[in-house]
Short mmCIF file of C-alpha atoms in Angstrom, two decimals:
data_model
loop_
_atom_site.label_atom_id
_atom_site.label_comp_id
_atom_site.label_asym_id
_atom_site.label_seq_id
_atom_site.Cartn_x
_atom_site.Cartn_y
_atom_site.Cartn_z
CA MET A 1 95.19 -18.05 61.25
CA PRO A 2 95.45 -16.59 57.88
CA LEU A 3 92.89 -18.21 55.24
CA ASN A 4 95.69 -19.31 53.06
CA THR A 5 97.10 -21.52 55.67
CA ALA A 6 94.01 -23.10 56.85
CA VAL A 7 93.12 -26.60 55.62
CA ILE A 8 89.38 -26.76 54.76
CA THR A 9 87.24 -29.84 54.41
CA PHE A 10 84.06 -30.21 52.83
CA ILE A 11 81.82 -32.89 53.86
CA GLY A 12 79.85 -33.33 50.76
CA ALA A 13 80.96 -32.29 47.07
CA GLY A 14 77.83 -31.10 45.37
CA ASN A 15 77.00 -27.85 43.65
CA MET A 16 77.24 -25.67 46.64
CA ALA A 17 80.41 -27.15 47.90
CA SER A 18 82.00 -26.91 44.44
CA SER A 19 80.87 -23.33 44.10
CA ILE A 20 82.47 -22.24 47.42
CA ILE A 21 85.81 -24.18 46.41
CA GLY A 22 85.73 -22.37 43.26
CA GLY A 23 85.41 -19.07 44.97
CA LEU A 24 88.18 -20.05 47.49
CA LEU A 25 90.53 -20.83 44.52
CA GLU A 26 89.81 -17.71 42.69
CA SER A 27 90.64 -15.65 45.77
CA GLY A 28 93.93 -17.52 45.96
CA HIS A 29 93.52 -20.60 48.43
CA PRO A 30 95.75 -23.11 47.57
CA ALA A 31 94.20 -26.12 46.31
CA SER A 32 96.56 -28.20 48.33
CA ALA A 33 94.76 -26.91 51.47
CA LEU A 34 91.38 -28.03 50.32
CA ARG A 35 89.78 -31.46 50.89
CA ALA A 36 86.45 -33.02 50.00
CA ALA A 37 84.64 -36.26 50.94
CA ASP A 38 81.75 -37.58 49.20
CA PRO A 39 80.51 -41.24 48.49
CA SER A 40 79.98 -40.15 44.86
CA ARG A 41 83.15 -40.64 42.72
CA GLU A 42 81.57 -38.67 39.98
CA ASN A 43 81.27 -35.50 42.24
CA LEU A 44 84.97 -36.01 43.42
CA GLU A 45 86.20 -36.00 39.89
CA LYS A 46 84.25 -32.98 39.14
CA LEU A 47 86.31 -31.23 41.88
CA GLY A 48 89.59 -32.78 40.60
CA LYS A 49 89.07 -30.72 37.54
CA LEU A 50 89.25 -27.45 39.55
CA GLY A 51 92.68 -28.45 40.98
CA ALA A 52 94.86 -30.66 43.05
CA ILE A 53 92.00 -30.92 45.71
CA GLY A 54 92.37 -33.78 48.33
CA THR A 55 89.51 -36.16 47.71
CA PHE A 56 88.24 -38.72 49.88
CA GLN A 57 85.27 -41.16 50.37
CA ASP A 58 85.98 -41.60 54.19
CA ASN A 59 84.62 -38.63 56.09
CA ALA A 60 86.92 -38.99 58.95
CA ALA A 61 90.10 -39.30 56.77
CA ALA A 62 89.22 -35.99 54.97
CA CYS A 63 88.96 -34.25 58.54
CA ALA A 64 92.23 -35.47 59.79
CA ASP A 65 94.15 -32.36 59.45
CA ALA A 66 91.22 -29.93 58.98
CA ASP A 67 90.98 -26.42 60.39
CA VAL A 68 87.69 -25.89 59.12
CA VAL A 69 85.08 -28.59 58.18
CA ILE A 70 82.09 -27.42 56.06
CA LEU A 71 79.15 -29.61 56.26
CA ALA A 72 77.58 -29.46 52.84
CA VAL A 73 75.19 -32.39 52.99
CA LYS A 74 71.55 -32.82 53.02
CA PRO A 75 69.79 -32.61 56.39
CA GLN A 76 68.63 -36.03 56.16
CA VAL A 77 72.12 -37.47 56.28
CA MET A 78 73.31 -34.78 58.71
CA ASP A 79 73.24 -37.13 61.79
CA ALA A 80 75.34 -39.71 59.94
CA ALA A 81 77.98 -37.04 58.74
CA MET A 82 78.25 -35.54 62.10
CA ALA A 83 78.98 -39.02 63.76
CA SER A 84 81.64 -39.61 61.28
CA ILE A 85 83.56 -36.58 61.73
CA ALA A 86 83.03 -35.81 65.67
CA ALA A 87 86.35 -37.58 66.60
CA PRO A 88 88.76 -35.76 64.46
CA VAL A 89 86.96 -32.49 64.75
CA ALA A 90 87.38 -32.74 68.47
CA ALA A 91 91.18 -33.89 68.15
CA ARG A 92 91.77 -30.80 65.99
CA GLY A 93 89.56 -28.18 67.78
CA ALA A 94 88.22 -27.55 64.25
CA LEU A 95 85.56 -25.01 63.27
CA VAL A 96 82.52 -26.69 61.87
CA ILE A 97 80.41 -24.62 59.21
CA SER A 98 76.92 -25.97 58.30
CA ILE A 99 75.05 -25.00 55.29
CA ALA A 100 72.30 -27.43 55.71
CA ALA A 101 68.89 -25.95 56.15
CA GLY A 102 66.97 -26.65 59.40
CA THR A 103 69.81 -28.13 61.31
CA THR A 104 70.05 -25.97 64.63
CA ILE A 105 73.11 -25.22 66.61
CA ALA A 106 71.86 -27.34 69.33
CA THR A 107 71.34 -30.41 66.90
CA MET A 108 75.12 -29.94 65.84
CA GLU A 109 76.33 -29.53 69.65
CA ALA A 110 74.61 -32.58 70.39
CA GLY A 111 76.10 -34.45 67.37
CA LEU A 112 79.71 -33.07 67.63
CA GLY A 113 80.10 -32.16 71.34
CA ALA A 114 79.08 -29.31 73.38
CA ALA A 115 82.57 -27.56 73.01
CA THR A 116 82.60 -27.64 69.27
CA ALA A 117 82.91 -24.21 67.62
CA VAL A 118 79.79 -24.26 65.15
CA VAL A 119 78.86 -21.54 62.60
CA ARG A 120 75.49 -22.20 60.97
CA CYS A 121 74.86 -20.40 57.81
CA MET A 122 72.38 -19.95 55.15
CA PRO A 123 73.45 -19.15 51.61
CA ASN A 124 71.02 -18.78 48.50
CA THR A 125 71.66 -20.45 45.05
CA PRO A 126 73.00 -17.44 43.40
CA ALA A 127 76.20 -18.35 45.29
CA LEU A 128 76.58 -20.72 42.41
CA LEU A 129 77.40 -17.87 40.31
CA GLY A 130 79.45 -15.98 42.94
CA VAL A 131 76.64 -13.75 43.61
CA GLY A 132 74.92 -15.14 46.75
CA ALA A 133 73.66 -13.64 49.87
CA THR A 134 74.60 -15.49 53.07
CA ALA A 135 73.59 -15.08 56.87
CA LEU A 136 75.61 -16.69 59.53
CA PHE A 137 75.38 -17.22 63.27
CA ALA A 138 78.06 -18.49 65.52
CA ASN A 139 77.87 -20.29 68.94
CA SER A 140 79.82 -19.07 71.93
CA ASN A 141 82.75 -21.29 71.10
CA VAL A 142 83.69 -19.74 67.82
CA SER A 143 87.01 -17.49 68.33
CA SER A 144 87.18 -14.10 66.51
CA VAL A 145 89.72 -15.63 64.17
CA GLN A 146 87.42 -18.55 63.32
CA ARG A 147 84.80 -16.03 62.82
CA ASP A 148 87.03 -14.11 60.43
CA LEU A 149 87.70 -17.50 58.61
CA ALA A 150 83.97 -18.11 58.25
CA SER A 151 83.57 -14.79 56.88
CA THR A 152 86.11 -15.03 54.49
CA ILE A 153 85.04 -18.58 53.09
CA LEU A 154 81.40 -17.54 52.73
CA GLY A 155 82.43 -14.20 51.35
CA ALA A 156 84.10 -15.92 48.27
CA VAL A 157 80.62 -16.58 46.82
CA GLY A 158 78.91 -13.43 47.66
CA MET A 159 78.03 -10.83 50.32
CA ILE A 160 77.56 -12.02 53.98
CA GLU A 161 75.73 -10.78 57.10
CA TRP A 162 76.06 -12.09 60.60
CA VAL A 163 72.94 -12.27 62.58
CA PRO A 164 72.76 -11.91 66.32
CA GLU A 165 70.33 -14.45 67.09
CA GLU A 166 70.03 -17.99 65.62
CA SER A 167 66.31 -17.64 65.10
CA GLN A 168 66.56 -14.91 62.74
CA LEU A 169 68.01 -17.48 60.34
CA ASP A 170 64.54 -18.51 59.57
CA ALA A 171 63.62 -15.02 58.59
CA ILE A 172 66.73 -15.19 56.31
CA THR A 173 65.62 -18.43 54.82
CA ALA A 174 62.14 -16.76 53.92
CA LEU A 175 63.87 -13.67 52.65
CA SER A 176 67.17 -14.75 50.69
CA GLY A 177 67.16 -18.35 50.97
CA SER A 178 63.77 -18.92 49.23
CA GLY A 179 63.92 -15.53 47.77
CA PRO A 180 65.19 -16.54 44.21
CA ALA A 181 62.17 -18.45 43.62
CA TYR A 182 59.89 -15.40 44.35
CA PHE A 183 61.61 -13.50 41.62
CA PHE A 184 61.52 -16.44 39.20
CA LEU A 185 57.93 -16.70 39.81
CA PHE A 186 57.21 -12.96 39.20
CA MET A 187 59.36 -13.27 36.13
CA GLU A 188 57.21 -16.17 34.75
CA ALA A 189 54.16 -14.13 35.41
CA MET A 190 55.67 -11.10 33.34
CA VAL A 191 56.49 -13.51 30.53
CA ASN A 192 53.05 -15.19 30.52
CA ALA A 193 51.33 -11.82 30.58
CA GLY A 194 53.55 -10.54 27.97
CA CYS A 195 52.62 -13.39 25.56
CA ALA A 196 48.97 -12.68 26.29
CA MET A 197 49.49 -9.39 24.99
CA GLY A 198 50.81 -10.62 21.52
CA LEU A 199 54.54 -10.94 22.20
CA SER A 200 56.46 -13.95 21.01
CA ARG A 201 57.64 -16.14 23.98
CA GLU A 202 61.22 -15.55 23.03
CA CYS A 203 60.75 -11.82 23.06
CA ALA A 204 58.89 -11.71 26.45
CA VAL A 205 61.63 -14.00 27.91
CA ALA A 206 64.35 -11.84 26.76
CA MET A 207 62.94 -8.61 27.84
CA THR A 208 61.94 -9.98 31.26
CA LYS A 209 65.40 -11.34 31.98
CA GLN A 210 67.15 -8.15 30.85
CA THR A 211 64.72 -6.02 32.72
CA ALA A 212 65.20 -7.95 35.96
CA LEU A 213 68.98 -7.79 35.39
CA GLY A 214 68.84 -4.15 35.08
CA ALA A 215 66.47 -3.43 37.98
CA ALA A 216 68.82 -5.59 40.24
CA ARG A 217 71.90 -3.64 39.04
CA MET A 218 70.32 -0.22 39.58
CA ALA A 219 69.25 -1.44 43.16
CA THR A 220 72.72 -2.79 44.09
CA GLU A 221 74.88 -0.10 42.35
CA SER A 222 73.07 3.03 43.35
CA ASP A 223 72.93 4.82 46.79
CA VAL A 224 69.37 5.61 46.30
CA ASP A 225 66.93 3.51 48.30
CA LEU A 226 64.35 1.20 46.71
CA THR A 227 61.40 3.55 47.35
CA GLU A 228 63.01 6.36 45.56
CA LEU A 229 64.04 4.10 42.75
CA ARG A 230 60.44 3.05 42.15
CA ARG A 231 59.19 6.73 42.51
CA ARG A 232 61.73 7.81 39.83
CA VAL A 233 60.18 5.20 37.23
CA THR A 234 56.54 6.05 38.37
CA SER A 235 55.72 9.17 36.18
CA PRO A 236 52.30 10.64 37.60
CA GLY A 237 49.49 9.55 35.31
CA GLY A 238 51.59 7.22 33.34
CA THR A 239 51.74 3.62 32.47
CA THR A 240 54.04 2.20 35.53
CA GLU A 241 51.58 4.20 37.88
CA HIS A 242 48.57 2.53 36.79
CA ALA A 243 50.43 -0.86 37.04
CA VAL A 244 51.70 -0.11 40.58
CA GLN A 245 48.16 1.04 41.71
CA CYS A 246 46.79 -2.21 40.41
CA PHE A 247 49.45 -4.09 42.57
CA GLU A 248 48.69 -2.13 45.60
CA HIS A 249 44.81 -2.62 45.31
CA GLU A 250 45.16 -6.48 44.99
CA GLY A 251 47.27 -6.42 48.05
CA LEU A 252 50.72 -7.41 46.73
CA ARG A 253 52.49 -6.25 49.89
CA ASP A 254 50.29 -8.26 52.08
CA LEU A 255 50.57 -11.36 49.85
CA VAL A 256 54.66 -11.12 50.06
CA ALA A 257 54.40 -10.90 53.69
CA HIS A 258 52.09 -13.87 53.96
CA ALA A 259 54.31 -16.02 51.81
CA MET A 260 57.34 -15.20 53.63
CA ALA A 261 55.66 -15.73 57.07
CA ALA A 262 54.79 -19.24 55.62
CA ALA A 263 58.49 -19.91 54.60
CA GLN A 264 59.75 -18.62 57.93
CA GLN A 265 57.29 -20.87 60.05
CA ARG A 266 58.38 -23.86 57.80
CA ALA A 267 62.00 -23.23 58.48
CA ALA A 268 61.23 -22.98 62.25
CA GLU A 269 59.32 -26.32 61.87
CA MET A 270 62.18 -27.98 60.17
CA GLY A 271 64.50 -27.06 62.87
CA ALA A 272 62.17 -28.03 66.02
CA GLY A 273 61.57 -31.33 64.08
CA GLN A 274 65.23 -32.10 64.00
CA GLU A 275 65.73 -31.18 67.69
CA SER A 276 62.71 -33.12 68.83
CA ARG A 277 64.44 -36.29 67.06
CA GLU A 278 67.63 -35.75 69.04
CA THR A 279 65.65 -35.63 72.50
#
């Protein structure tokens, strides 16, 4: 099924749903083939400004002709959302894509039916700007056509990566899902250090942001690996070498590993907690 003929329904019309819808529209998907359901009239009105998207406050009605249903709701309302769409999803044989953190495939199969085609994915907040990083995992019911649909839909807001095991989504959560906050924290620390050295906050913020942007572009647009890029900036006996040696001496690598392990463990606990409530 070509993407431009697929009817896609979003359950939840918050920021992430709006971003994906915006990306789909920019890629040429017709607004007439998009639906969204949300209890908030304000959220639906915002979507209406993007185009002639069908808007609903009834989840089942929004899914009546859907080929793909994207669950873009908070984990605490996932059970109710699944119950509201289970019948039309089964009737249509629709693909269900979940972007809710911590909601496992097993939980979704329990709520929607064991035969449901389900893709679970973990996007991150830069998807709001079209530069996200999203990992996806499909259950055995997902066809190759549906897999391609999921790739195209999430690819509208950034890069995608399929993982071979669902458990790897916990590591993805720790890496790219939570990752933007790690960079923001490091940038905060750089700004504060710059201010302590006598720079104005305005100057420190501007220079930190541009430095982060430049480094990210060098990393993504170069075919040189990260270690070599770092080496090229680090002149022997120079200022950068002294700073990098300090980071290494203070155990930056171990600290990052420990922090990401904590995030991964919490992601696993969230999924296990949801499954235990189902049993």
